Amino acid sequence: MKRGKEDRLRAEIERLKQERKAIILAHNYQPGEVQDLADYVGDSLGLSQQAARTDAEVIVFCGVHFMAETASILCPEKTVLMPDPTAGCPMADMVDVEGLQALKREHPQALVVAYVNTTAAVKAESDLCCTSANAAKVIASLEPEREIIFVPDKYLGQYTASQLGDSRRFVFWNGFCPSHVRILPEHIQQQRAEHPEALVMVHPECLPEVTALADEVLSTSGMCRVARETTRREVIVGTETGILHRLRRENPDKRFYPATELCVCPNMKKNSLEKVLWALQEMKYEVKVPEEVRVRAWAAVERMLAVT
Ligand code: 13P
Ligand code: SF4
């Protein structure tokens, strides 16, 4: 986009933000122009914490649908807007209420831990939520003798179970992220061969064969923190490529290499400056969770926030 046009869009967004008493929250995978505009850029946990504590009246949520829904669950009195309402999360759509209810009937003593990448309706059927940043901490807070049904990401679930190293029993839902499974062990091996001094960090949604090869397995904000703190000058990044914008901007003296360019989440790429502007102009598209579902989903999210 031409610089002048981009500046005009930014100025108009700023003006409307003041008028509407709005805040812009963006996930670490959003397009660079949207990240640069946001009041806060973060991972799923950080975004829900920001949503919970803001005193803005309107939240423009630049991410995918379950993230905006989580904001609406936490702040029902605020208007939560998604610039593109079609931005979903295919992993979240892999688990449905009926399937989860059937699994609960098979394991009546189990507790249900839902990755935050789930619909509000699935959260409402769950005992508590977790994100990639706090899954181990959340599960460690539960009675050790209780079986855990973990939905929907089997890879995050398996990785977390391996971290806990206790004898707890798990039932994993058969879900996964279609973008992260594109990162293969040979991508890591090739990048390591090309950059032997580099630190390798990957997201826990990656295949177990990939997390096994990494130096660090982290949420997206965990990656931003470790990139800042490491003394290494080079970092290989195994997650959605949108995060490279933030990593490079915050660490201009370090070099970042994607494990592969194939790990792209098309839904995270649907936003643009124009769509953010239209969202504020038209006050669209509002994300609202029916109250009966919201109160039950809120309990699961709130239990997670209390643990973290
Ligand atoms: P984070 O919570 O680590 O940002 O992950 C969210 C996500 O959707 C990863 O694919
Ligand atoms: Fe969902 Fe994967 Fe996209 Fe994250 S990267 S929003 S898990 S599809």
Short mmCIF file of C-alpha atoms and ligand atoms in Angstrom, two decimals:
data_model
loop_
_atom_site.label_atom_id
_atom_site.label_comp_id
_atom_site.label_asym_id
_atom_site.label_seq_id
_atom_site.Cartn_x
_atom_site.Cartn_y
_atom_site.Cartn_z
CA MET A 1 0.00 0.00 0.00
CA LYS A 2 1.23 3.55 -0.80
CA ARG A 3 2.67 5.35 2.25
CA GLY A 4 0.29 8.37 1.94
CA LYS A 5 -2.82 6.19 1.78
CA GLU A 6 -1.62 4.08 4.70
CA ASP A 7 -1.00 7.22 6.78
CA ARG A 8 -4.50 8.53 6.01
CA LEU A 9 -6.06 5.20 7.01
CA ARG A 10 -4.07 5.14 10.26
CA ALA A 11 -5.06 8.72 11.10
CA GLU A 12 -8.75 8.00 10.49
CA ILE A 13 -8.58 4.81 12.57
CA GLU A 14 -6.94 6.77 15.42
CA ARG A 15 -9.64 9.44 15.26
CA LEU A 16 -12.48 6.89 15.32
CA LYS A 17 -10.77 4.93 18.09
CA GLN A 18 -10.95 8.03 20.33
CA GLU A 19 -14.54 8.78 19.30
CA ARG A 20 -15.73 5.21 20.01
CA LYS A 21 -13.56 4.74 23.13
CA ALA A 22 -12.09 1.69 21.41
CA ILE A 23 -8.98 -0.43 21.87
CA ILE A 24 -7.37 -2.56 19.16
CA LEU A 25 -6.08 -5.99 20.21
CA ALA A 26 -4.05 -8.05 17.72
CA HIS A 27 -2.65 -11.57 17.78
CA ASN A 28 1.06 -12.15 17.09
CA TYR A 29 0.17 -13.76 13.71
CA GLN A 30 -1.73 -10.75 12.31
CA PRO A 31 -0.42 -8.93 9.21
CA GLY A 32 2.39 -6.50 10.10
CA GLU A 33 0.33 -3.38 9.30
CA VAL A 34 -2.36 -4.51 11.77
CA GLN A 35 0.16 -5.38 14.49
CA ASP A 36 1.74 -1.93 14.11
CA LEU A 37 -1.63 -0.28 14.61
CA ALA A 38 -2.69 -2.27 17.67
CA ASP A 39 -2.70 -1.05 21.28
CA TYR A 40 -1.65 -4.51 22.36
CA VAL A 41 -0.15 -7.44 20.42
CA GLY A 42 0.05 -10.81 22.14
CA ASP A 43 -0.76 -14.49 22.48
CA SER A 44 -4.16 -15.94 23.35
CA LEU A 45 -3.54 -15.68 27.10
CA GLY A 46 -2.24 -12.10 26.97
CA LEU A 47 -5.12 -11.03 24.74
CA SER A 48 -7.76 -12.43 27.09
CA GLN A 49 -6.02 -10.79 30.06
CA GLN A 50 -5.99 -7.45 28.23
CA ALA A 51 -9.66 -7.83 27.30
CA ALA A 52 -10.50 -8.60 30.94
CA ARG A 53 -8.79 -5.47 32.27
CA THR A 54 -9.42 -2.77 29.64
CA ASP A 55 -11.79 0.09 30.43
CA ALA A 56 -12.43 0.76 26.73
CA GLU A 57 -16.06 0.45 25.62
CA VAL A 58 -15.28 -1.21 22.29
CA ILE A 59 -12.71 -3.95 21.57
CA VAL A 60 -11.67 -4.33 17.93
CA PHE A 61 -10.32 -7.86 17.95
CA CYS A 62 -7.83 -8.67 15.22
CA GLY A 63 -7.39 -12.41 15.43
CA VAL A 64 -9.66 -15.40 14.84
CA HIS A 65 -13.22 -16.01 16.01
CA PHE A 66 -12.56 -17.97 19.23
CA MET A 67 -10.30 -15.14 20.46
CA ALA A 68 -12.98 -12.48 19.96
CA GLU A 69 -15.51 -14.81 21.56
CA THR A 70 -13.24 -15.18 24.61
CA ALA A 71 -13.11 -11.39 24.91
CA SER A 72 -16.91 -11.26 24.74
CA ILE A 73 -17.18 -14.04 27.37
CA LEU A 74 -15.01 -12.01 29.73
CA CYS A 75 -16.54 -8.59 28.98
CA PRO A 76 -20.23 -8.99 28.10
CA GLU A 77 -20.84 -5.28 28.72
CA LYS A 78 -18.34 -4.28 26.01
CA THR A 79 -18.85 -4.29 22.26
CA VAL A 80 -16.44 -6.79 20.70
CA LEU A 81 -15.92 -6.32 16.96
CA MET A 82 -14.18 -8.55 14.42
CA PRO A 83 -13.11 -6.71 11.24
CA ASP A 84 -13.58 -9.96 9.27
CA PRO A 85 -16.13 -12.32 10.84
CA THR A 86 -15.14 -15.18 8.54
CA ALA A 87 -11.75 -15.54 10.23
CA GLY A 88 -12.23 -18.85 12.02
CA CYS A 89 -9.88 -21.46 13.46
CA PRO A 90 -10.17 -24.85 11.74
CA MET A 91 -8.72 -26.55 14.84
CA ALA A 92 -11.44 -25.04 17.05
CA ASP A 93 -14.05 -26.38 14.59
CA MET A 94 -12.70 -29.93 14.97
CA VAL A 95 -14.53 -30.42 18.30
CA ASP A 96 -18.30 -30.10 18.68
CA VAL A 97 -20.59 -30.09 21.71
CA GLU A 98 -22.35 -33.39 20.88
CA GLY A 99 -19.06 -35.25 20.41
CA LEU A 100 -17.66 -33.87 23.65
CA GLN A 101 -20.85 -34.75 25.57
CA ALA A 102 -20.60 -38.34 24.26
CA LEU A 103 -16.96 -38.57 25.41
CA LYS A 104 -17.93 -37.20 28.82
CA ARG A 105 -20.55 -39.95 29.14
CA GLU A 106 -17.83 -42.54 28.42
CA HIS A 107 -15.55 -40.98 31.09
CA PRO A 108 -17.94 -39.68 33.75
CA GLN A 109 -15.18 -39.09 36.33
CA ALA A 110 -12.92 -37.10 33.98
CA LEU A 111 -12.31 -33.36 34.03
CA VAL A 112 -12.48 -31.57 30.68
CA VAL A 113 -9.65 -29.16 29.85
CA ALA A 114 -10.38 -27.13 26.72
CA TYR A 115 -7.61 -25.40 24.82
CA VAL A 116 -8.79 -21.81 24.40
CA ASN A 117 -8.92 -22.60 20.65
CA THR A 118 -12.52 -23.82 21.05
CA THR A 119 -15.98 -22.34 20.53
CA ALA A 120 -17.80 -20.78 23.48
CA ALA A 121 -20.27 -23.69 23.36
CA VAL A 122 -17.42 -26.21 23.84
CA LYS A 123 -15.90 -24.10 26.63
CA ALA A 124 -19.31 -24.16 28.31
CA GLU A 125 -19.11 -28.00 28.37
CA SER A 126 -15.61 -27.89 29.90
CA ASP A 127 -14.30 -27.62 33.46
CA LEU A 128 -11.53 -25.20 32.61
CA CYS A 129 -9.55 -23.69 29.77
CA CYS A 130 -5.86 -23.43 29.04
CA THR A 131 -3.66 -21.79 26.43
CA SER A 132 -0.32 -22.87 25.00
CA ALA A 133 1.32 -20.60 27.61
CA ASN A 134 -0.21 -22.22 30.70
CA ALA A 135 -1.41 -25.76 29.81
CA ALA A 136 1.05 -27.53 32.16
CA LYS A 137 0.32 -25.14 35.02
CA VAL A 138 -3.45 -25.47 34.57
CA ILE A 139 -3.37 -29.29 34.50
CA ALA A 140 -0.92 -29.48 37.42
CA SER A 141 -3.47 -27.54 39.50
CA LEU A 142 -6.04 -30.40 39.16
CA GLU A 143 -6.36 -33.42 41.45
CA PRO A 144 -3.77 -35.95 40.20
CA GLU A 145 -6.14 -38.92 40.39
CA ARG A 146 -8.68 -37.36 38.00
CA GLU A 147 -8.54 -38.42 34.36
CA ILE A 148 -8.32 -35.48 31.89
CA ILE A 149 -10.23 -35.17 28.62
CA PHE A 150 -8.15 -32.71 26.60
CA VAL A 151 -9.73 -30.99 23.57
CA PRO A 152 -9.11 -30.36 20.71
CA ASP A 153 -5.32 -30.29 20.07
CA LYS A 154 -3.85 -33.74 20.55
CA TYR A 155 -0.33 -32.41 20.00
CA LEU A 156 -0.52 -29.68 22.66
CA GLY A 157 -2.17 -32.27 24.93
CA GLN A 158 0.53 -34.89 24.36
CA TYR A 159 3.33 -32.38 24.74
CA THR A 160 1.85 -31.07 28.01
CA ALA A 161 1.39 -34.61 29.35
CA SER A 162 5.06 -35.33 28.59
CA GLN A 163 6.09 -32.19 30.48
CA LEU A 164 4.11 -33.14 33.57
CA GLY A 165 5.76 -36.57 33.71
CA ASP A 166 3.27 -37.96 36.25
CA SER A 167 1.00 -40.96 35.98
CA ARG A 168 -2.14 -38.96 35.20
CA ARG A 169 -4.44 -40.51 32.59
CA PHE A 170 -5.45 -38.46 29.52
CA VAL A 171 -8.01 -38.86 26.76
CA PHE A 172 -6.98 -36.75 23.76
CA TRP A 173 -9.41 -35.44 21.19
CA ASN A 174 -8.18 -36.04 17.63
CA GLY A 175 -7.70 -32.36 16.69
CA PHE A 176 -4.71 -30.49 15.32
CA CYS A 177 -3.73 -27.25 13.63
CA PRO A 178 -3.62 -27.63 9.84
CA SER A 179 -0.98 -24.88 9.61
CA HIS A 180 1.43 -26.14 12.30
CA VAL A 181 1.44 -29.74 11.06
CA ARG A 182 3.07 -28.42 7.89
CA ILE A 183 6.29 -27.97 9.82
CA LEU A 184 8.21 -31.24 9.37
CA PRO A 185 11.31 -32.58 11.14
CA GLU A 186 13.31 -32.24 7.93
CA HIS A 187 12.56 -28.49 7.88
CA ILE A 188 14.15 -28.13 11.33
CA GLN A 189 17.09 -30.33 10.35
CA GLN A 190 17.71 -28.33 7.19
CA GLN A 191 17.53 -24.98 8.99
CA ARG A 192 19.86 -26.25 11.71
CA ALA A 193 22.34 -27.38 9.06
CA GLU A 194 22.20 -23.92 7.44
CA HIS A 195 22.35 -22.00 10.75
CA PRO A 196 24.26 -24.21 13.22
CA GLU A 197 24.52 -21.45 15.85
CA ALA A 198 20.79 -20.69 15.88
CA LEU A 199 18.34 -21.32 18.72
CA VAL A 200 15.34 -23.42 17.61
CA MET A 201 11.97 -22.52 19.12
CA VAL A 202 8.67 -24.10 18.08
CA HIS A 203 5.01 -23.91 19.10
CA PRO A 204 3.48 -26.85 21.03
CA GLU A 205 0.88 -27.27 18.25
CA CYS A 206 3.70 -28.77 16.14
CA LEU A 207 4.07 -32.51 15.53
CA PRO A 208 5.80 -34.44 18.37
CA GLU A 209 8.69 -35.26 15.98
CA VAL A 210 9.18 -31.49 15.59
CA THR A 211 8.92 -30.49 19.27
CA ALA A 212 11.46 -33.25 20.01
CA LEU A 213 14.03 -31.43 17.83
CA ALA A 214 13.52 -27.95 19.37
CA ASP A 215 15.55 -26.15 22.03
CA GLU A 216 12.42 -24.37 23.30
CA VAL A 217 8.67 -25.15 22.97
CA LEU A 218 6.75 -21.93 23.59
CA SER A 219 3.55 -19.98 23.11
CA THR A 220 3.85 -17.09 20.66
CA SER A 221 4.45 -14.52 23.41
CA GLY A 222 6.89 -16.94 25.05
CA MET A 223 8.78 -16.86 21.75
CA CYS A 224 8.86 -13.04 21.80
CA ARG A 225 10.26 -13.09 25.35
CA VAL A 226 12.93 -15.74 24.64
CA ALA A 227 13.95 -13.98 21.41
CA ARG A 228 14.57 -10.83 23.46
CA GLU A 229 16.44 -12.59 26.25
CA THR A 230 18.61 -15.05 24.34
CA THR A 231 22.28 -14.23 23.77
CA ARG A 232 22.12 -16.12 20.43
CA ARG A 233 22.19 -13.89 17.36
CA GLU A 234 20.13 -16.27 15.20
CA VAL A 235 16.78 -17.95 15.86
CA ILE A 236 14.85 -20.57 13.87
CA VAL A 237 11.11 -20.08 14.39
CA GLY A 238 8.66 -22.98 14.11
CA THR A 239 5.26 -21.33 14.08
CA GLU A 240 2.99 -19.20 11.88
CA THR A 241 5.16 -16.85 9.85
CA GLY A 242 3.24 -13.69 10.88
CA ILE A 243 5.20 -13.64 14.14
CA LEU A 244 8.43 -12.85 12.25
CA HIS A 245 7.27 -9.25 11.81
CA ARG A 246 7.20 -8.66 15.56
CA LEU A 247 10.37 -10.65 16.27
CA ARG A 248 12.36 -8.67 13.68
CA ARG A 249 10.92 -5.31 14.74
CA GLU A 250 11.73 -5.90 18.42
CA ASN A 251 15.18 -7.43 17.80
CA PRO A 252 16.78 -5.58 14.89
CA ASP A 253 20.23 -6.93 15.85
CA LYS A 254 19.17 -10.61 15.56
CA ARG A 255 18.27 -12.80 12.59
CA PHE A 256 15.10 -14.88 12.44
CA TYR A 257 14.47 -17.74 10.01
CA PRO A 258 11.09 -19.47 9.60
CA ALA A 259 11.36 -23.26 10.00
CA THR A 260 9.34 -23.26 6.77
CA GLU A 261 7.37 -20.64 4.83
CA LEU A 262 4.55 -23.22 4.61
CA CYS A 263 3.25 -22.56 8.12
CA VAL A 264 0.71 -19.87 7.28
CA CYS A 265 -2.75 -19.51 8.88
CA PRO A 266 -4.99 -18.10 6.09
CA ASN A 267 -7.58 -16.94 8.62
CA MET A 268 -5.06 -14.80 10.47
CA LYS A 269 -4.27 -13.08 7.18
CA LYS A 270 -7.81 -11.86 6.48
CA ASN A 271 -7.44 -8.54 8.29
CA SER A 272 -6.22 -5.27 6.82
CA LEU A 273 -6.15 -1.57 7.73
CA GLU A 274 -9.24 -1.00 5.57
CA LYS A 275 -11.21 -3.68 7.42
CA VAL A 276 -10.20 -2.25 10.81
CA LEU A 277 -11.38 1.18 9.64
CA TRP A 278 -14.71 -0.21 8.38
CA ALA A 279 -15.19 -2.06 11.67
CA LEU A 280 -14.93 1.23 13.56
CA GLN A 281 -17.02 3.18 11.06
CA GLU A 282 -19.87 0.68 10.86
CA MET A 283 -19.44 -0.84 14.37
CA LYS A 284 -19.32 -4.28 12.72
CA TYR A 285 -19.07 -7.26 13.08
CA GLU A 286 -20.19 -7.74 16.64
CA VAL A 287 -19.33 -11.03 18.36
CA LYS A 288 -21.76 -11.86 21.15
CA VAL A 289 -22.19 -15.11 23.05
CA PRO A 290 -25.72 -16.07 24.23
CA GLU A 291 -25.88 -15.42 28.00
CA GLU A 292 -26.77 -19.00 28.95
CA VAL A 293 -23.63 -20.27 27.16
CA ARG A 294 -21.49 -17.32 28.25
CA VAL A 295 -21.88 -17.82 31.99
CA ARG A 296 -20.79 -21.47 31.75
CA ALA A 297 -17.91 -20.67 29.37
CA TRP A 298 -16.89 -17.77 31.64
CA ALA A 299 -16.44 -20.16 34.56
CA ALA A 300 -13.96 -22.26 32.52
CA VAL A 301 -11.99 -19.21 31.33
CA GLU A 302 -12.03 -17.60 34.77
CA ARG A 303 -10.68 -20.77 36.43
CA MET A 304 -7.78 -20.64 33.97
CA LEU A 305 -7.07 -16.96 34.69
CA ALA A 306 -7.17 -17.64 38.43
CA VAL A 307 -4.51 -20.37 38.06
CA THR A 308 -2.26 -18.11 35.97
P1 13P B 1 -0.74 -18.61 21.17
O1 13P B 1 -1.69 -18.59 22.30
O2 13P B 1 0.59 -19.26 21.50
O3 13P B 1 -0.55 -17.25 20.58
O4 13P B 1 -1.33 -19.55 20.03
C1 13P B 1 -2.56 -19.33 19.43
C2 13P B 1 -2.69 -20.08 18.19
O5 13P B 1 -3.73 -20.09 17.59
C3 13P B 1 -1.54 -20.82 17.72
O6 13P B 1 -1.81 -21.38 16.50
FE1 SF4 B 2 -6.14 -22.03 14.54
FE2 SF4 B 2 -3.83 -23.02 13.67
FE3 SF4 B 2 -4.68 -20.65 12.79
FE4 SF4 B 2 -3.81 -20.95 15.33
S1 SF4 B 2 -2.61 -21.14 13.44
S2 SF4 B 2 -5.65 -19.84 14.64
S3 SF4 B 2 -4.58 -23.04 15.75
S4 SF4 B 2 -5.66 -22.65 12.44
#
